[in-house]
Amino acid sequence: MRSKPATALCDSEMLSPEELKTRLRQVGEERYHHRHPFHLMMHEGQLSRGQLQAWALNRYYYQSIIPIKDSIILSRSEDPEFRRAWRKRVIDHDGDATHAGGIERWIKLAEATGLERQRVLRGEEALPATRYAVDAYLSLVRSRSFLEAVASSLTEMFSRDLITLRMDRLRQHYPWLSGGLDYFTARLDQAPEDARFALQWVTDNARTRPEQELVIAALRAKCDILWAQLDALYFAYVQPGWPPPGAFRIRES
Amino acid sequence: MRSKPATALCDSEMLSPEELKTRLRQVGEERYHHRHPFHLMMHEGQLSRGQLQAWALNRYYYQSIIPIKDSIILSRSEDPEFRRAWRKRVIDHDGDATHAGGIERWIKLAEATGLERQRVLRGEEALPATRYAVDAYLSLVRSRSFLEAVASSLTEMFSRDLITLRMDRLRQHYPWLSGGLDYFTARLDQAPEDARFALQWVTDNARTRPEQELVIAALRAKCDILWAQLDALYFAYVQPGWPPPGAFRIRES
């Protein structure tokens, strides 16, 4: 008697919540940007101030669209309870009357690298490839199923470990940057809380195996979006290094 | 010597902030739904309980999309300061951990008319014409210019007077409904505050006369959307009265 083909079995059976979480963790282990050479260099102290400036300036574009991304998700939910939970993200990034938000804190980080605030805000020197990757994130949350839009945020499952390591290494290797790390301090608490909610929600709302696979694929797609931003930085500013005309150039000092 | 044609003059000159406000107020005076026969009947005590149920049940669909509409507007703004001000509307309607929001308060009003909560939430008995009008509002804020999307909220300039009158008349003519008026109490403060912000914003951001005319047209479009919802109620439930198959029917009692 021949055994059933493993893939057919696999396709037809729902993953348990634990199995789904394991699959998501595998995606993170393999594809989250903690493995990217640009981050490895950062954490080993091998980046110059100019390369950190390029990173801060480009990633500002990503930070600046996060509340837009989350407002799109808000606008796609018909459930007030979901919206109440999700809008926290918009507030975390935009801030309120008494607390600076994540966008403002990222600007402070960019300033700590030595960039002028207006230069960061204008964003004219961000790499086109940064924009394409970030805009793909907006496109994903706007166009794909609501389940996939929510699942794309699951990279937050992995951010606490990366941020913990990064803060340690930034303080060690680039002590002149230590005053600009408030963004990461805030994310240490925010990201895990957001990740718990999103993981629970996709676990509850992916009701077939194909839907669970969509969740996993959305997390992969988001990992690709983060990874591609670092690729753009690496190819332009690390090696061999040819930022396109008009893009930020590292000032020889 | 012939005088300049008035329209050409009119097209070429910016309105002062006061003139713009006057034009907007004229739109409200002529087209806001305080003039609609359904509201006039309501305020004169001529509606039956069943007709008030039809009103509460249909308008719930409008209430339920307000935070969606405002999240679309949030998602279209690239200005954290604008988003911080505008997100108040989402919170006002969705509520938070300690305060019920406008949607919940509207459900309470519908319950006070004698409808069951689940029947209101399901929304299956809402008139198709209600949905079309309300969905046109979503379409407006999604598809038209951002200036027009913001301007479409300016009906809030007129809501305080209407709500004040309505609360007085509802208490007078339908005292059994008096326990369900919290929605209106909250809007007495929220709507004028929101209107002030929106009016200031469109005044500052309509920088040409054609843009000012777009603002005025967006307010007209929104008045039409509110008016059409009452038309649908009137034609189905007042006179002569033929709700389509499956729509809410007034129970003879």
Coordinates of C-alpha atoms in Angstrom, one line a residue:
Chain A
M1 CA 0.0 0.0 0.0
R2 CA 1.4 3.4 -1.0
S3 CA 1.3 6.1 1.6
K4 CA -0.7 9.3 0.9
P5 CA 1.5 12.0 -0.7
A6 CA 2.6 14.3 2.1
T7 CA 1.7 17.5 0.2
A8 CA -1.9 16.5 -0.4
L9 CA -2.2 15.7 3.3
C10 CA -0.6 18.9 4.2
D11 CA -2.9 21.0 1.9
S12 CA -6.0 19.5 3.3
E13 CA -5.4 19.8 7.0
M14 CA -5.7 22.9 9.2
L15 CA -2.7 23.8 11.1
S16 CA -3.2 24.0 14.9
P17 CA -2.6 27.5 16.4
E18 CA 0.8 26.2 17.6
E19 CA 1.7 24.8 14.2
L20 CA 0.8 28.0 12.5
K21 CA 2.9 30.0 15.0
T22 CA 5.8 27.6 14.4
R23 CA 5.5 28.1 10.6
L24 CA 5.4 31.9 11.1
R25 CA 8.4 31.7 13.3
Q26 CA 10.3 29.7 10.6
V27 CA 9.5 32.4 8.1
G28 CA 11.0 35.0 10.5
E29 CA 14.0 32.8 11.2
E30 CA 14.8 32.5 7.5
R31 CA 13.7 35.8 6.0
Y32 CA 13.4 38.6 8.7
H33 CA 15.9 41.4 8.1
H34 CA 17.9 40.5 11.2
R35 CA 19.9 38.3 8.9
H36 CA 20.6 41.0 6.3
P37 CA 24.3 41.8 5.7
F38 CA 23.6 45.5 6.2
H39 CA 22.3 44.8 9.7
L40 CA 25.1 42.3 10.4
M41 CA 27.6 45.0 9.5
M42 CA 25.7 47.5 11.7
H43 CA 25.8 45.2 14.7
E44 CA 29.4 44.5 14.2
G45 CA 30.3 48.2 14.2
Q46 CA 31.4 48.1 10.6
L47 CA 29.2 50.9 9.3
S48 CA 30.4 54.5 8.9
R49 CA 28.5 57.5 10.1
G50 CA 27.6 58.2 6.5
Q51 CA 26.2 54.7 6.0
L52 CA 24.1 55.1 9.1
Q53 CA 22.8 58.4 7.8
A54 CA 21.8 56.7 4.6
W55 CA 20.0 54.1 6.6
A56 CA 18.2 56.6 8.8
L57 CA 17.2 58.8 5.9
N58 CA 15.9 56.0 3.7
R59 CA 14.1 54.2 6.5
Y60 CA 12.4 57.5 7.4
Y61 CA 10.3 57.0 4.3
Y62 CA 9.2 53.6 5.7
Q63 CA 8.4 55.1 9.1
S64 CA 6.4 58.0 7.6
I65 CA 3.9 55.7 5.8
I66 CA 3.2 53.4 8.8
P67 CA 0.2 55.4 10.0
I68 CA -1.1 55.6 6.5
K69 CA -0.7 51.8 6.1
D70 CA -2.5 51.4 9.4
S71 CA -5.3 53.8 8.5
I72 CA -5.9 51.8 5.3
I73 CA -6.3 48.7 7.5
L74 CA -8.6 50.7 9.8
S75 CA -10.7 51.8 6.8
R76 CA -11.0 48.1 5.7
S77 CA -12.4 46.8 9.0
E78 CA -16.1 46.7 9.6
D79 CA -15.6 45.8 13.2
P80 CA -15.4 48.6 15.8
E81 CA -13.6 46.3 18.3
F82 CA -10.9 45.5 15.8
R83 CA -10.6 49.2 14.9
R84 CA -10.3 50.2 18.6
A85 CA -7.4 47.8 19.0
W86 CA -5.7 48.7 15.7
R87 CA -5.9 52.5 15.9
K88 CA -3.3 52.3 18.8
R89 CA -0.7 51.8 16.0
V90 CA -1.7 55.1 14.4
I91 CA -1.4 56.9 17.7
D92 CA 1.9 55.2 18.5
H93 CA 3.4 56.5 15.3
D94 CA 1.8 59.9 15.0
G95 CA 2.0 60.8 18.8
D96 CA -0.5 63.0 20.6
A97 CA -0.6 66.4 22.3
T98 CA 1.8 65.3 25.1
H99 CA 3.9 62.4 23.6
A100 CA 6.0 62.4 20.5
G101 CA 5.2 59.6 18.2
G102 CA 7.4 57.1 16.4
I103 CA 7.8 59.3 13.3
E104 CA 9.1 62.1 15.4
R105 CA 11.4 59.8 17.3
W106 CA 12.8 58.4 14.1
I107 CA 13.6 62.0 13.0
K108 CA 15.5 62.4 16.3
L109 CA 17.5 59.3 15.4
A110 CA 18.3 60.7 12.0
E111 CA 19.3 64.0 13.6
A112 CA 21.6 62.1 16.0
T113 CA 23.4 60.7 12.9
G114 CA 24.1 64.3 11.9
L115 CA 21.4 64.9 9.3
E116 CA 19.3 68.0 9.3
R117 CA 15.6 67.6 10.1
Q118 CA 14.3 69.2 6.9
R119 CA 16.6 67.1 4.7
V120 CA 15.1 64.0 6.3
L121 CA 11.5 65.3 6.0
R122 CA 11.9 66.3 2.3
G123 CA 12.9 62.7 1.5
E124 CA 14.2 63.8 -1.9
E125 CA 17.4 61.8 -1.4
A126 CA 15.8 58.5 -0.5
L127 CA 16.6 55.7 -3.0
P128 CA 14.0 54.9 -5.6
A129 CA 14.3 51.3 -4.6
T130 CA 13.3 52.2 -1.0
R131 CA 10.2 53.9 -2.3
Y132 CA 9.3 51.0 -4.5
A133 CA 9.6 48.5 -1.6
V134 CA 7.7 50.7 0.9
D135 CA 5.0 51.5 -1.7
A136 CA 4.6 47.8 -2.2
Y137 CA 3.6 47.6 1.5
L138 CA 0.8 50.2 0.9
S139 CA -0.3 48.3 -2.2
L140 CA -0.4 45.0 -0.2
V141 CA -2.6 46.4 2.6
R142 CA -4.8 48.2 0.1
S143 CA -5.3 45.4 -2.5
R144 CA -4.9 42.0 -0.9
S145 CA -7.5 40.3 1.3
F146 CA -8.0 41.9 4.7
L147 CA -6.5 38.8 6.3
E148 CA -3.3 39.2 4.4
A149 CA -3.2 42.9 5.2
V150 CA -3.4 42.2 8.9
A151 CA -0.9 39.3 8.6
S152 CA 1.7 41.5 6.9
S153 CA 2.2 43.2 10.3
L154 CA 3.4 40.0 11.9
T155 CA 7.0 40.9 11.4
E156 CA 6.5 42.6 14.8
M157 CA 6.7 39.1 16.3
F158 CA 10.5 39.3 15.6
S159 CA 11.3 42.9 16.2
R160 CA 11.8 42.8 19.9
D161 CA 14.8 40.6 19.7
L162 CA 16.3 42.6 16.9
I163 CA 15.8 45.9 18.6
T164 CA 17.3 44.6 21.9
L165 CA 20.4 43.5 20.0
R166 CA 20.5 46.6 17.9
M167 CA 20.3 49.0 20.9
D168 CA 23.1 47.1 22.6
R169 CA 25.3 47.2 19.6
L170 CA 24.6 50.8 18.6
R171 CA 25.5 51.9 22.1
Q172 CA 28.7 49.8 21.9
H173 CA 29.9 50.7 18.4
Y174 CA 28.4 54.1 17.8
P175 CA 28.2 55.8 21.2
W176 CA 27.7 59.2 19.5
L177 CA 24.3 57.8 18.4
S178 CA 23.1 56.9 21.9
G179 CA 21.0 60.0 22.4
G180 CA 18.8 59.1 19.5
L181 CA 17.5 55.7 20.5
D182 CA 14.2 56.6 21.9
Y183 CA 12.4 55.2 18.9
F184 CA 13.7 51.7 19.7
T185 CA 13.0 52.0 23.5
A186 CA 9.3 52.7 22.7
R187 CA 9.1 49.9 20.2
L188 CA 10.4 47.4 22.8
D189 CA 6.9 47.5 24.4
Q190 CA 4.7 48.5 21.5
A191 CA 5.8 45.9 19.0
P192 CA 5.2 42.8 21.1
E193 CA 1.8 44.0 22.2
D194 CA 0.8 44.7 18.6
A195 CA 2.2 41.3 17.5
R196 CA 0.2 39.5 20.1
F197 CA -3.0 41.1 18.9
A198 CA -2.3 40.5 15.3
L199 CA -1.2 36.9 15.8
Q200 CA -4.3 36.1 17.8
W201 CA -6.5 37.8 15.2
V202 CA -5.0 35.9 12.2
T203 CA -5.1 32.6 14.2
D204 CA -8.8 33.2 14.9
N205 CA -9.7 34.4 11.4
A206 CA -7.7 32.1 9.1
R207 CA -10.4 29.4 9.0
T208 CA -9.1 27.1 6.2
R209 CA -5.7 25.8 5.4
P210 CA -5.5 27.9 2.3
E211 CA -6.2 31.0 4.4
Q212 CA -3.5 29.9 6.8
E213 CA -1.1 29.6 3.9
L214 CA -2.1 33.1 2.8
V215 CA -1.2 34.4 6.3
I216 CA 2.2 32.8 6.0
A217 CA 2.7 34.1 2.5
A218 CA 1.8 37.6 3.6
L219 CA 4.4 37.5 6.4
R220 CA 7.0 36.4 3.7
A221 CA 5.9 39.2 1.5
K222 CA 6.5 41.7 4.3
C223 CA 9.9 40.2 5.2
D224 CA 10.8 40.7 1.5
I225 CA 9.7 44.4 1.7
L226 CA 12.0 44.9 4.8
W227 CA 14.8 43.0 3.2
A228 CA 14.6 44.9 -0.1
Q229 CA 15.0 48.2 1.7
L230 CA 18.4 47.0 3.1
D231 CA 19.4 45.6 -0.3
A232 CA 18.9 49.1 -1.7
L233 CA 21.1 50.6 1.0
Y234 CA 23.8 47.9 0.6
F235 CA 24.1 48.2 -3.2
A236 CA 24.1 52.0 -3.0
Y237 CA 26.3 52.7 0.0
V238 CA 28.3 49.6 1.0
Q239 CA 29.8 47.7 -1.9
P240 CA 30.4 48.5 -4.6
G241 CA 28.3 51.6 -4.1
W242 CA 26.6 53.7 -6.8
P243 CA 23.7 55.7 -5.5
P244 CA 21.6 57.0 -8.4
P245 CA 21.7 60.6 -9.4
G246 CA 20.1 62.9 -6.8
A247 CA 20.1 60.2 -4.1
F248 CA 21.8 60.9 -0.7
R249 CA 25.6 60.8 -1.1
I250 CA 27.9 60.1 1.8
R251 CA 30.1 63.2 2.4
E252 CA 33.8 62.3 2.6
S253 CA 35.1 63.8 5.8
Chain B
M1 CA -18.3 101.0 -21.9
R2 CA -19.6 97.5 -21.1
S3 CA -19.1 96.2 -17.6
K4 CA -17.2 93.0 -17.1
P5 CA -19.4 89.9 -17.1
A6 CA -20.1 89.0 -13.5
T7 CA -19.3 85.4 -13.9
A8 CA -15.8 85.9 -15.3
L9 CA -15.1 88.3 -12.4
C10 CA -16.5 85.8 -10.1
D11 CA -14.4 82.9 -11.4
S12 CA -11.1 84.8 -11.3
E13 CA -11.2 86.1 -7.7
M14 CA -10.5 84.3 -4.5
L15 CA -13.2 84.4 -1.9
S16 CA -12.1 85.9 1.4
P17 CA -12.4 83.4 4.3
E18 CA -15.6 85.2 5.4
E19 CA -17.0 85.0 1.9
L20 CA -16.2 81.3 1.6
K21 CA -17.9 80.7 5.0
T22 CA -20.9 82.7 3.8
R23 CA -21.1 80.6 0.6
L24 CA -20.9 77.4 2.7
R25 CA -23.6 78.6 5.1
Q26 CA -25.8 79.3 2.1
V27 CA -25.4 75.7 0.9
G28 CA -26.4 74.5 4.3
E29 CA -29.4 76.8 4.5
E30 CA -30.7 75.6 1.2
R31 CA -29.6 71.9 1.1
Y32 CA -28.9 70.5 4.6
H33 CA -31.3 67.9 5.6
H34 CA -32.9 70.0 8.4
R35 CA -35.3 71.1 5.6
H36 CA -36.3 67.6 4.6
P37 CA -40.0 66.7 4.9
F38 CA -39.1 63.5 6.9
H39 CA -37.3 65.6 9.5
L40 CA -40.1 68.3 9.5
M41 CA -42.6 65.5 10.3
M42 CA -40.3 64.1 13.0
H43 CA -40.0 67.5 14.6
E44 CA -43.7 68.1 14.5
G45 CA -44.5 64.8 16.2
Q46 CA -46.1 63.3 13.1
L47 CA -44.0 60.1 12.8
S48 CA -45.1 56.8 14.2
R49 CA -42.9 54.6 16.3
G50 CA -42.5 52.3 13.2
Q51 CA -41.3 55.2 11.1
L52 CA -38.8 56.2 13.7
Q53 CA -37.6 52.5 13.8
A54 CA -37.1 52.6 10.0
W55 CA -35.1 55.9 10.5
A56 CA -33.0 54.5 13.3
L57 CA -32.3 51.2 11.4
N58 CA -31.4 52.8 8.1
R59 CA -29.3 55.5 9.6
Y60 CA -27.4 52.9 11.5
Y61 CA -25.8 52.0 8.2
Y62 CA -24.6 55.6 7.8
Q63 CA -23.3 55.7 11.4
S64 CA -21.5 52.4 11.0
I65 CA -19.3 53.6 8.1
I66 CA -18.3 56.9 9.6
P67 CA -15.0 55.6 11.2
I68 CA -14.3 53.8 7.9
K69 CA -14.8 57.1 6.0
D70 CA -12.6 58.9 8.5
S71 CA -9.9 56.2 8.3
I72 CA -9.8 56.6 4.5
I73 CA -9.2 60.3 5.1
L74 CA -6.5 59.5 7.6
S75 CA -4.9 57.1 5.1
R76 CA -4.8 59.9 2.5
S77 CA -3.1 62.4 4.7
E78 CA 0.7 62.6 4.7
D79 CA 0.7 65.1 7.5
P80 CA 1.0 63.7 11.1
E81 CA -0.5 66.9 12.5
F82 CA -3.6 66.6 10.4
R83 CA -3.9 62.9 11.2
R84 CA -3.6 63.6 15.0
A85 CA -6.5 66.0 14.7
W86 CA -8.6 63.9 12.4
R87 CA -8.3 60.6 14.3
K88 CA -10.4 62.1 17.1
R89 CA -13.4 61.4 14.8
V90 CA -12.6 57.7 14.6
I91 CA -12.3 57.5 18.4
D92 CA -15.5 59.5 18.9
H93 CA -17.4 57.0 16.9
D94 CA -15.7 53.7 17.8
G95 CA -15.3 54.6 21.5
D96 CA -12.6 53.3 23.8
A97 CA -12.1 51.0 26.8
T98 CA -14.0 53.3 29.1
H99 CA -16.4 55.2 26.8
A100 CA -19.0 54.0 24.4
G101 CA -18.6 55.5 21.0
G102 CA -21.2 57.1 18.6
I103 CA -22.0 53.8 16.9
E104 CA -22.8 52.1 20.2
R105 CA -24.9 55.2 21.2
W106 CA -26.8 55.0 17.9
I107 CA -27.6 51.3 18.6
K108 CA -29.0 52.4 22.0
L109 CA -31.2 54.9 20.2
A110 CA -32.4 52.2 17.9
E111 CA -33.1 50.0 20.9
A112 CA -35.0 52.8 22.5
T113 CA -37.3 52.8 19.4
G114 CA -38.1 49.1 20.2
L115 CA -35.7 47.3 17.8
E116 CA -33.5 44.4 18.8
R117 CA -29.8 45.1 18.7
Q118 CA -28.9 42.2 16.4
R119 CA -31.5 43.2 13.9
V120 CA -30.0 46.7 13.7
L121 CA -26.4 45.3 13.5
R122 CA -27.3 42.8 10.8
G123 CA -28.6 45.6 8.6
E124 CA -30.3 43.3 6.2
E125 CA -33.5 45.3 6.3
A126 CA -31.9 48.6 5.4
L127 CA -33.1 50.1 2.2
P128 CA -30.9 49.6 -0.9
A129 CA -31.2 53.4 -1.6
T130 CA -29.7 54.0 1.9
R131 CA -26.7 51.9 1.0
Y132 CA -26.2 53.6 -2.3
A133 CA -26.2 57.0 -0.8
V134 CA -23.9 56.0 2.1
D135 CA -21.6 54.1 -0.2
A136 CA -21.4 57.3 -2.4
Y137 CA -19.9 59.0 0.7
L138 CA -17.2 56.3 0.9
S139 CA -16.6 56.7 -2.8
L140 CA -16.3 60.5 -2.5
V141 CA -13.7 60.4 0.2
R142 CA -11.8 57.6 -1.5
S143 CA -11.8 59.0 -5.1
R144 CA -12.1 62.7 -5.1
S145 CA -9.3 65.1 -4.2
F146 CA -8.2 65.2 -0.6
L147 CA -9.5 68.8 -0.3
E148 CA -13.0 67.6 -1.4
A149 CA -12.8 64.6 1.0
V150 CA -12.2 66.9 3.9
A151 CA -14.7 69.5 2.8
S152 CA -17.4 66.8 2.6
S153 CA -17.4 66.7 6.4
L154 CA -18.5 70.4 6.6
T155 CA -22.1 69.5 7.1
E156 CA -21.0 69.4 10.8
M157 CA -21.2 73.2 10.6
F158 CA -24.9 72.8 10.7
S159 CA -25.5 69.8 12.9
R160 CA -25.5 71.5 16.3
D161 CA -28.6 73.6 15.5
L162 CA -30.4 70.6 14.0
I163 CA -29.5 68.4 17.0
T164 CA -30.6 71.0 19.5
L165 CA -34.0 71.3 17.9
R166 CA -34.3 67.5 17.4
M167 CA -33.5 66.7 21.0
D168 CA -36.1 69.2 22.1
R169 CA -38.8 67.9 19.8
L170 CA -38.0 64.2 20.3
R171 CA -38.4 64.7 24.1
Q172 CA -41.7 66.6 23.5
H173 CA -43.4 64.3 21.0
Y174 CA -41.8 60.9 21.6
P175 CA -41.1 60.9 25.4
W176 CA -40.6 57.1 25.3
L177 CA -37.5 57.8 23.2
S178 CA -35.9 60.1 25.7
G179 CA -33.6 57.5 27.3
G180 CA -31.9 56.9 23.9
L181 CA -30.7 60.4 23.1
D182 CA -27.1 60.1 24.3
Y183 CA -25.8 60.0 20.8
F184 CA -27.1 63.5 20.2
T185 CA -25.8 64.8 23.5
A186 CA -22.3 63.8 22.6
R187 CA -22.5 65.2 19.1
L188 CA -23.5 68.6 20.5
D189 CA -19.9 69.1 21.5
Q190 CA -18.1 66.9 19.0
A191 CA -19.6 68.2 15.8
P192 CA -18.8 71.9 16.3
E193 CA -15.3 71.1 17.3
D194 CA -14.8 68.9 14.2
A195 CA -16.5 71.6 12.0
R196 CA -14.1 74.3 13.3
F197 CA -11.1 72.2 12.4
A198 CA -12.4 71.2 9.0
L199 CA -13.5 74.7 8.1
Q200 CA -10.1 76.2 9.0
W201 CA -8.3 73.5 7.1
V202 CA -10.3 73.9 3.9
T203 CA -10.0 77.7 4.2
D204 CA -6.2 77.4 4.5
N205 CA -5.8 74.7 1.8
A206 CA -8.2 75.9 -0.9
R207 CA -5.6 78.2 -2.6
T208 CA -7.4 79.1 -5.8
R209 CA -10.9 80.1 -6.6
P210 CA -11.6 76.8 -8.5
E211 CA -10.4 74.9 -5.4
Q212 CA -12.8 77.0 -3.3
E213 CA -15.6 76.1 -5.6
L214 CA -14.6 72.4 -5.3
V215 CA -15.0 72.8 -1.5
I216 CA -18.4 74.3 -1.9
A217 CA -19.4 71.5 -4.4
A218 CA -18.2 68.8 -2.0
L219 CA -20.4 70.3 0.8
R220 CA -23.3 70.2 -1.7
A221 CA -22.5 66.6 -2.6
K222 CA -22.5 65.6 1.1
C223 CA -25.9 67.4 1.7
D224 CA -27.3 65.4 -1.2
I225 CA -26.0 62.2 0.4
L226 CA -27.8 63.1 3.7
W227 CA -30.9 64.2 1.8
A228 CA -31.2 61.1 -0.3
Q229 CA -31.2 58.9 2.8
L230 CA -34.3 60.7 4.0
D231 CA -35.9 60.5 0.6
A232 CA -35.5 56.7 0.7
L233 CA -37.2 56.6 4.1
Y234 CA -40.0 58.9 3.0
F235 CA -40.8 57.0 -0.2
A236 CA -40.7 53.7 1.6
Y237 CA -42.4 54.5 4.9
V238 CA -44.3 57.7 4.8
Q239 CA -46.3 58.2 1.6
P240 CA -47.3 56.3 -0.4
G241 CA -45.0 53.6 1.1
W242 CA -43.6 50.6 -0.7
P243 CA -40.5 49.2 1.0
P244 CA -38.8 46.8 -1.4
P245 CA -38.9 43.0 -0.7
G246 CA -36.8 42.1 2.3
A247 CA -36.6 45.7 3.7
F248 CA -37.8 46.6 7.2
R249 CA -41.6 46.6 7.4
I250 CA -43.5 48.6 10.0
R251 CA -45.4 46.2 12.2
E252 CA -49.0 47.1 12.5
S253 CA -49.8 47.3 16.2

